[in-house]
Structure formats: C-alpha cells, structure tokens
Coordinates of C-alpha atoms and ligand atoms in Angstrom, one line a residue:
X28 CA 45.0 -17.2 60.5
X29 CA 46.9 -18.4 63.2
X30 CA 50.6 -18.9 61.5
X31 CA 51.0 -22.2 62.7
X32 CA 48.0 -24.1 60.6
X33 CA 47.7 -24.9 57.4
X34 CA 44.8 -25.4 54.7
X35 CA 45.3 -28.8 56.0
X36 CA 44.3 -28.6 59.5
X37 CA 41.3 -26.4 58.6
X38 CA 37.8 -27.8 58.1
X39 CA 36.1 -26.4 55.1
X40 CA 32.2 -25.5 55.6
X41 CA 29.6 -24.8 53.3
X42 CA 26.3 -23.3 54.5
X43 CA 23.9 -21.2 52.6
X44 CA 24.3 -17.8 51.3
X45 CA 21.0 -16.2 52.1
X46 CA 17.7 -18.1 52.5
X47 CA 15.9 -20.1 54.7
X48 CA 18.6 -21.6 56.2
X49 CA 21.9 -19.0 56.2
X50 CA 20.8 -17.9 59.5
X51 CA 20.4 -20.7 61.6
X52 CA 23.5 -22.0 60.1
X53 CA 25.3 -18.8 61.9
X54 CA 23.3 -19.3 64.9
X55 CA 24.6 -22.7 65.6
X56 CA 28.0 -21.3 64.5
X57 CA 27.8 -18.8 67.8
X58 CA 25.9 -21.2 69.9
X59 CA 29.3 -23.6 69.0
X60 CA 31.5 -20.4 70.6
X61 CA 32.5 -20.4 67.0
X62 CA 33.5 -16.3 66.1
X63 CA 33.1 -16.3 61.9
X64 CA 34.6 -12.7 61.0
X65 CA 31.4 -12.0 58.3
X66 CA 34.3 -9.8 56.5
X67 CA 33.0 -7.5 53.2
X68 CA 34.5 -10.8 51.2
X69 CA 31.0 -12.7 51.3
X70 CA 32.3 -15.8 49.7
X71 CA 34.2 -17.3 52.9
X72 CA 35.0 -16.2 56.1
X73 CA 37.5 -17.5 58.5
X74 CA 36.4 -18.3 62.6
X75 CA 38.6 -16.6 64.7
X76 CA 38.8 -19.1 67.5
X77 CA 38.1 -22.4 65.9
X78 CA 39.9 -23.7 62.6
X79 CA 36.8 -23.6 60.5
X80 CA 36.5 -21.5 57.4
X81 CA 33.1 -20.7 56.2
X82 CA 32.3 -20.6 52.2
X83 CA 29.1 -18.9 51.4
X84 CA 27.0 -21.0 48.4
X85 CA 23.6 -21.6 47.2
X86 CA 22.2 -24.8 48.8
X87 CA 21.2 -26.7 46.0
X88 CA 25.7 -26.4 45.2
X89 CA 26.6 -27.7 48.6
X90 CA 26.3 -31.6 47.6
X91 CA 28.1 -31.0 44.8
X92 CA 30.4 -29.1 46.3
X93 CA 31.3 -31.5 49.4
X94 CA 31.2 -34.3 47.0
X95 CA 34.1 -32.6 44.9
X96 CA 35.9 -32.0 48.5
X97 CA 35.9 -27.9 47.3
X98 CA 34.1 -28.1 50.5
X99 CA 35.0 -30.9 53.7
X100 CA 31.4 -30.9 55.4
X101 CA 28.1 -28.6 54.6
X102 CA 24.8 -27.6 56.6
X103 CA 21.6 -28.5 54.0
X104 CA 18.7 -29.6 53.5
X105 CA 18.3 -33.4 53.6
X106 CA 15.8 -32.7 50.7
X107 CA 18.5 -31.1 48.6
X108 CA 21.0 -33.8 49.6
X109 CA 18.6 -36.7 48.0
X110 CA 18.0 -35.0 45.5
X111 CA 21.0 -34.0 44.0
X112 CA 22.1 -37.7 45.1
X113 CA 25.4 -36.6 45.7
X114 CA 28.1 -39.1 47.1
X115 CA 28.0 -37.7 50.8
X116 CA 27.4 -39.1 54.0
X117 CA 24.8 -37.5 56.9
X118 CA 27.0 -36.9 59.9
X119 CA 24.5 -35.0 62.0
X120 CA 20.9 -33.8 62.1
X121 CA 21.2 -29.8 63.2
X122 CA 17.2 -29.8 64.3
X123 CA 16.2 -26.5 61.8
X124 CA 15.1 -26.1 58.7
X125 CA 11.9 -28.8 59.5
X126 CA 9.9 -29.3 56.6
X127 CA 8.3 -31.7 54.3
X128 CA 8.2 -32.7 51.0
X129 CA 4.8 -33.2 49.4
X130 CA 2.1 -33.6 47.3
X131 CA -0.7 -31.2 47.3
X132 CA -3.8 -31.4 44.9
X133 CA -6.4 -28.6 44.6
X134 CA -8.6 -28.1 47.7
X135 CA -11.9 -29.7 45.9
X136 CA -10.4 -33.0 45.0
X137 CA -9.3 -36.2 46.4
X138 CA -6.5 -37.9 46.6
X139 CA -6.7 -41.9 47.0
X140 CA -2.8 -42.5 47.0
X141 CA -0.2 -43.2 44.6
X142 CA -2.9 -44.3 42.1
X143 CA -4.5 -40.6 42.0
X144 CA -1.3 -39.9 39.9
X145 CA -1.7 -42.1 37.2
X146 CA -1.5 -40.3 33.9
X147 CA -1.4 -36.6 35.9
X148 CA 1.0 -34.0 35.1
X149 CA 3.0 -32.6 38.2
X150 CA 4.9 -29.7 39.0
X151 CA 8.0 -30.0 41.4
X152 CA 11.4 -28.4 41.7
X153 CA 12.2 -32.5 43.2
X154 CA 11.9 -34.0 40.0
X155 CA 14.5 -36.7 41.3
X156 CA 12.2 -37.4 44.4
X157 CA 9.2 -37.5 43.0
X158 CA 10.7 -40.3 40.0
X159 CA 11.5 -42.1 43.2
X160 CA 8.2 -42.5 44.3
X161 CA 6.5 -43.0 41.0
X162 CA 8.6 -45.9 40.6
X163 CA 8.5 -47.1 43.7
X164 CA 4.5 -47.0 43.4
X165 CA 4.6 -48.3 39.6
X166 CA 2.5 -45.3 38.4
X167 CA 3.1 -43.5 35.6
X168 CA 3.3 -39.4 35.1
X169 CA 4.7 -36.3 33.5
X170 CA 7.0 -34.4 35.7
X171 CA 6.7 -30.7 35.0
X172 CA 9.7 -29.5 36.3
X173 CA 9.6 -25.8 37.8
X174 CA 12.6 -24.0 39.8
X175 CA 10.2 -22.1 42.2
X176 CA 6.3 -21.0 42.7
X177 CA 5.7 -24.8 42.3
X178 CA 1.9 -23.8 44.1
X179 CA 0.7 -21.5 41.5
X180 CA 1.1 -24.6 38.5
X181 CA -2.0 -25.7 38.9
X182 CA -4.0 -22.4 39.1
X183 CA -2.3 -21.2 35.8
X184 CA -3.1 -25.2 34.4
X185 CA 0.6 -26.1 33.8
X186 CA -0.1 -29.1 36.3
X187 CA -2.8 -30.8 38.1
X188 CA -0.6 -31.8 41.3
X189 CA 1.9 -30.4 42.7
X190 CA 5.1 -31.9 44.8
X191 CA 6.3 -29.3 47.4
X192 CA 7.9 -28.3 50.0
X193 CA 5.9 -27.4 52.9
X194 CA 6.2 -25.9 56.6
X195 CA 3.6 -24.1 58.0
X196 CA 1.1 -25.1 55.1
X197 CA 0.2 -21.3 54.4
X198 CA 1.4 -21.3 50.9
X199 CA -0.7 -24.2 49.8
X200 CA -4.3 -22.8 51.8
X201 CA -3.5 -19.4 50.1
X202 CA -3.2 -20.9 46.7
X203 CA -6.5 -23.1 47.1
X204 CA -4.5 -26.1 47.8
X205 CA -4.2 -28.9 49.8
X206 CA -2.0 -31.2 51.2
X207 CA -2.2 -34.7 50.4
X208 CA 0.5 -37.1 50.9
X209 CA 3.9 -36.4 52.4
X210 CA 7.1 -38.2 50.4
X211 CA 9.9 -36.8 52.5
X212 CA 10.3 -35.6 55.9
X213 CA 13.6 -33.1 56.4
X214 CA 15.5 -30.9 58.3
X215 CA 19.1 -29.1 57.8
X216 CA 21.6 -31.7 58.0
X217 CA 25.6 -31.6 58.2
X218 CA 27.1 -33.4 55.2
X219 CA 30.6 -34.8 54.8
X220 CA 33.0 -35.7 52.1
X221 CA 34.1 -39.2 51.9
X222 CA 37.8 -39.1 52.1
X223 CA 38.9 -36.3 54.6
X224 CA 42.0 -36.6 56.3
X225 CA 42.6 -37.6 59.9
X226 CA 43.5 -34.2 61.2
X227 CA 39.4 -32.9 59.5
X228 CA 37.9 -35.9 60.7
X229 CA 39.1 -34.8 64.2
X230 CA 38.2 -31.1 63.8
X231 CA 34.5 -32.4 62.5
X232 CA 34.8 -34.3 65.6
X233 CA 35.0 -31.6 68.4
X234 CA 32.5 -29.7 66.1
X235 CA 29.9 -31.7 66.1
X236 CA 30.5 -32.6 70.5
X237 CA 29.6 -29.0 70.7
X238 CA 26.1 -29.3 68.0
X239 CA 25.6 -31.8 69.9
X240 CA 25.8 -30.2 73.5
X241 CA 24.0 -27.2 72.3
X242 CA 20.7 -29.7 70.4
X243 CA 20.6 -31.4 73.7
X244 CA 20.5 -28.1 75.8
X245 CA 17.7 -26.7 73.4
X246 CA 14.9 -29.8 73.7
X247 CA 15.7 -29.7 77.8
X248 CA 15.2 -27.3 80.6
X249 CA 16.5 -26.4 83.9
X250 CA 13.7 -27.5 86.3
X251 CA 13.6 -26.2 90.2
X252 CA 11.3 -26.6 92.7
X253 CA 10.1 -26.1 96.4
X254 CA 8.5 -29.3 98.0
X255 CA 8.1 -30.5 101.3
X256 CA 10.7 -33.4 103.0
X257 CA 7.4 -35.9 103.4
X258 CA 6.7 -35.9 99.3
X259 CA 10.6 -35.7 98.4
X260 CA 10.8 -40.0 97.7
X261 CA 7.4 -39.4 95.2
X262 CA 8.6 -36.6 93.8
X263 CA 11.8 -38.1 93.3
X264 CA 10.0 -41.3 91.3
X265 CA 8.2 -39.1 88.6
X266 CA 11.4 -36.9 87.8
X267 CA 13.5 -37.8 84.6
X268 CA 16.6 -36.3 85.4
X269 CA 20.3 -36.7 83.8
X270 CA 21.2 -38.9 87.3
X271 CA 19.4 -37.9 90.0
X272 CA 17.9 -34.9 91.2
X273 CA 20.1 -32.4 93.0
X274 CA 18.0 -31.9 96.8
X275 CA 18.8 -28.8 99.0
X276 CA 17.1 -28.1 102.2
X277 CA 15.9 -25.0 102.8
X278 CA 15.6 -22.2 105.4
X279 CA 12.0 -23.0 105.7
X280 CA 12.0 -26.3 107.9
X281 CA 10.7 -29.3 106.4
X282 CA 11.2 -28.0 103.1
X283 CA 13.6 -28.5 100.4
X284 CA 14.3 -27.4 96.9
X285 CA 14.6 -29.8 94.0
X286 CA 16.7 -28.6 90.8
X287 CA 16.9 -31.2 87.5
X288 CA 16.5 -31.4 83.9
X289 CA 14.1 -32.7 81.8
X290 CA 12.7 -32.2 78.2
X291 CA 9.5 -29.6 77.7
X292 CA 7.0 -32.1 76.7
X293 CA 8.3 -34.4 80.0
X294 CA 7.7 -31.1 82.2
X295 CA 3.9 -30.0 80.4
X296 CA 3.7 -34.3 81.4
X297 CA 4.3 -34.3 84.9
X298 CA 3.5 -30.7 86.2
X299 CA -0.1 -31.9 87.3
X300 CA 1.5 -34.8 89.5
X301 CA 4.0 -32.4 91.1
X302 CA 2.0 -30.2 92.0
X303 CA -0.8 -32.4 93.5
X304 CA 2.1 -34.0 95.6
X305 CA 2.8 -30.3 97.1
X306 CA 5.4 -28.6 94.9
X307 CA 5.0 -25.3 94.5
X308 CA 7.5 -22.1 93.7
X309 CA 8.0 -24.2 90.2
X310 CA 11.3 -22.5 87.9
X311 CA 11.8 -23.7 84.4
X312 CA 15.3 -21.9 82.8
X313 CA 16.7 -22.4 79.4
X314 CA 19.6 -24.1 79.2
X315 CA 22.8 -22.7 76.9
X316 CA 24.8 -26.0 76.5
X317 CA 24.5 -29.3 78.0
X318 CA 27.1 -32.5 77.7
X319 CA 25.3 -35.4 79.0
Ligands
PRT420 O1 19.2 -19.3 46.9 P1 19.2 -20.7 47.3 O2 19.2 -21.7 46.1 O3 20.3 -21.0 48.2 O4 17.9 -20.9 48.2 P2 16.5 -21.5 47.8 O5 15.6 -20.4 47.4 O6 16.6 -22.7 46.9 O7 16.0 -22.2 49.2 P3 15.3 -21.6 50.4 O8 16.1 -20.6 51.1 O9 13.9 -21.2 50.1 O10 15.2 -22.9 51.3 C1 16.3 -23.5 51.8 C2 16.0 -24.8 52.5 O11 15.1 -24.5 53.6 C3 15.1 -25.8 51.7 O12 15.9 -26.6 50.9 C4 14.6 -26.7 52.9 O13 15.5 -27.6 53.3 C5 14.3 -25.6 54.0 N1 12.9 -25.2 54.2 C6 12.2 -25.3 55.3 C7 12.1 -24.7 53.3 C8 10.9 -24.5 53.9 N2 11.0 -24.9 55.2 C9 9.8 -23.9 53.1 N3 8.7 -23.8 53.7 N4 12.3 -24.4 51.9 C10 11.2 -23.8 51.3 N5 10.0 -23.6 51.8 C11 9.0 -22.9 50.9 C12 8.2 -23.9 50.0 O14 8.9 -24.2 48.8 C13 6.9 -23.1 49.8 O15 7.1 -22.2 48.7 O16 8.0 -22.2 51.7 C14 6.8 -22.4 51.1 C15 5.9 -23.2 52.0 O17 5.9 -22.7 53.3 P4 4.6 -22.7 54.2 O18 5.1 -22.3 55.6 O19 3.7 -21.7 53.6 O20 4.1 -24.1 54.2
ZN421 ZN1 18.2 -23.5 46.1

C-alpha cells in the first residue's frame, strides 16, 4: 500500500470467487489498467496501481455485503441483486454475464401465460422473483425452492415447471425442456452502497470513466478504407462516425483512404453500400479503449 492512503481513500470491491462471472470481473479489472496482485491470500487482493482492494465472495453474499458497506461497490448479477432485494443502487451495467431468467415447462406441453401456472408446483433457486410475478399475475402456486440443478425437478417429478436461468438454452434442450416465458433479463452489474464518502464516490468515479471507455471500445471498431475522391461526399453521408471521418489522400491519384468508427452491426449494415459506391481495401481493427 502506498503509505500515504488510508482504508479511507480505498474503494472496497466485491466480485465473485469462482464461477460464471470471477473471470470477466478480472478481465475488466486489466482492461481498466487496474494490476490486482492475485496474492496466495484469496480473500482480497490489493491493485497495485489504482486504490481498489478486491474481496473475493460468493455472488449470492455481495448484496448483502455492499448493503452492510463490508464492501463499497460489487460486480453481480442483476438477478442476484433483485433477488436478494438488498438496499443497493445499479451504478453501471458491465455488458457480461447475459442471461435470462425463465420459465421452462417440459418439451410436450404448452404454456398459455401466467395462467398455465395456476395450481402448479415450480422449482426455482429465484423464489423471490418468481413471488413477484405470481403476484403481479394473481396466480396461485407452490414454490419448490431448489439451490441448483433447477432443470432436472421435473424429470425426477419434484415440479412441473421450472424458473431458470438460461444462456445458451442447452441445459433445458438436454433435459427435455423448453423455454417458455422469460421473467427477467440480466447481465453483471456494479452495485453500490448507499452512504460512501466523498473521497469513494470519486474513486467509483474514475473507475467507472474507464468501464465505460473500455464497453464503448468493445461494441465499436476501427473502420479504414480506400475509395476514390469522386464517391468521397456519398461515402461520407452513410458513415456513422464519432465526428467526422478522418480523409487522407493517397499515393495513388484520385484516391484517398477513409479511417472512422462505428459499431459491428452498423459496419455488417452499410458494407454493401460502400462497396457498390467503389470502396475497396476495407480494414476493420479492434479497438482497446475509446472515450467519446
Ligand atoms: O459459488 P457461487 O454462489 O458464487 O456461484 P453460483 O454457482 O451461484 O453462480 P454461477 O457461477 O453459476 O453464476 C453466476 C452468475 O452468472 C449468475 O448469477 C448469473 O448472473 C450469471 N449467468 C449467466 C449464469 C448463466 N449465464 C447461466 N447460464 N448463471 C447460471 N447459468 C446456468 C443456469 O442456472 C443453468 O444451469 O447455466 C445453465 C443454463 O445455461 P445454458 O447455456 O445451457 O442455457
Ligand atoms: Zn451463488
């Protein structure tokens, strides 16, 4: 620790031991320029060039945690965040960890909305989300509450829906299940404690500039191209761009080369147009950080 701070002037960050989400946690860490020393002490770590110390915890404890201010701010699951209900605001979406929350009944049956649940029993690890809903729909049923395997309840007739998590779907097809009705979309999310002081409000502050610069880098890309000086003004109309495109000429006369950024989907959008209008040589780079 540098000698001059104090456990003041250091933010306190919870992110998950091992799982689903302990690596991307890290990974945004490093993409941040934050160094954590991952030390043989496993609990928390210290960054050696930011004043961030990192405690190592199960995710469903990190609500709980920030809420008590053991922690300041965590990286979680929105789905573990409203479920546990916690008294903690979102500050930031960190764009991993996508998944969705939801039910799934066996691959043979319907399911005609919240009324298909009348009466059923339902196995979940969200018993707090899935209330929610019931009430919000005014349909009654048991909750079979279930810490993990949720998909194998109704095979082994302990439930006849289930409410899940799902990403890729696998799980569920595997199991002879479908999905029928998502109740929660989420991603990983940085929490904060309500009453941090000025000084970790200001830390959170330059760490979340940087999240942000390194989100907006990932959903853009670098885009160059050569066109010729004729098609420059239509080229010009279709790009996106953070200002306008940067236009060089070339050695080759009448030619010049176009370099800007845009998002994938708004490159996969245009690249027929550019290249109709003459563009050729087309570049796209990844982009490490970007501060619009
Ligand atoms: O030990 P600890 O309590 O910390 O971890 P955990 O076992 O409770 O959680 P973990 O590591 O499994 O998940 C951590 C977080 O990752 C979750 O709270 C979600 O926010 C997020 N996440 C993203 C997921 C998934 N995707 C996911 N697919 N969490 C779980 N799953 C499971 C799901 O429960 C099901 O069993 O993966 C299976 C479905 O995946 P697909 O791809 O087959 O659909
Ligand atoms: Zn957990």
């Amino acid at each position: 620790m540098n000698p001059t701070t104090t456990t003041e002037s250091i933010l306190k960050l919870a992110i998950q031991k091992s799982g689903r989400l302990h690596d991307d946690s890290m990974k945004l860490l490093k993409e941040c320029g934050i160094d954590i020393s991952n030390g043989i002490n496993k609990l928390k770590s210290e960054a050696t060039n930011f004043p961030l110390e990192v405690y190592f915890l199960r995710d469903d404890d990190i609500p709980q945690y920030v809420e008590d201010g053991v922690a300041d701010i965590g990286f979680v699951g929105e789905n573990v965040v409203y479920e546990k209900a916690k008294t903690v605001a979102i500050a930031d979406k960190l764009g991993f960890g996508k998944c969705r929350l939801s039910f799934a009944v066996r691959k043979n049956e319907t399911f005609d909305g919240p009324a298909t649940l009348q009466g059923k029993r339902i196995a979940t690890s969200y018993p707090v989300l899935v209330q929610k809903y019931l009430d919000e729909n005014k349909v009654q049923a048991e909750i079979q509450e279930i810490s993990g395997s949720v998909e194998i309840a109704p095979g082994i007739g302990l439930a006849d829906i289930i409410c899940d998590l799902v990403s890729s779907g696998s799980t569920l097809f595997m199991n002879g299940l479908k999905e029928a009705e998502v109740i929660l979309q989420s991603q990983a999310v940085l929490i904060k404690n309500s009453g941090i002081s000025n000084v970790k409000q200001a830390i959170l502050e330059s760490l979340i500039f940087r999240i942000q610069a390194v989100k907006q880098a990932k959903s853009s890309k670098y885009v160059l191209m050569n066109a010729p000086n004729e098609k420059l003004e239509a080229i010009e109309k279709l790009l996106p761009g953070m200002k306008s495109p940067t236009v060089l000429p070339l050695a080759a006369e009448g030619w010049s080369s176009i370099h800007t950024v845009m998002t994938e989907t708004q490159f996969w959008n245009i690249i027929q147009n550019l290249k109709e209008l003459g563009a050729e040589g087309i570049l796209v780079l990844l982009i490490e950080k970007m501060v619009p």
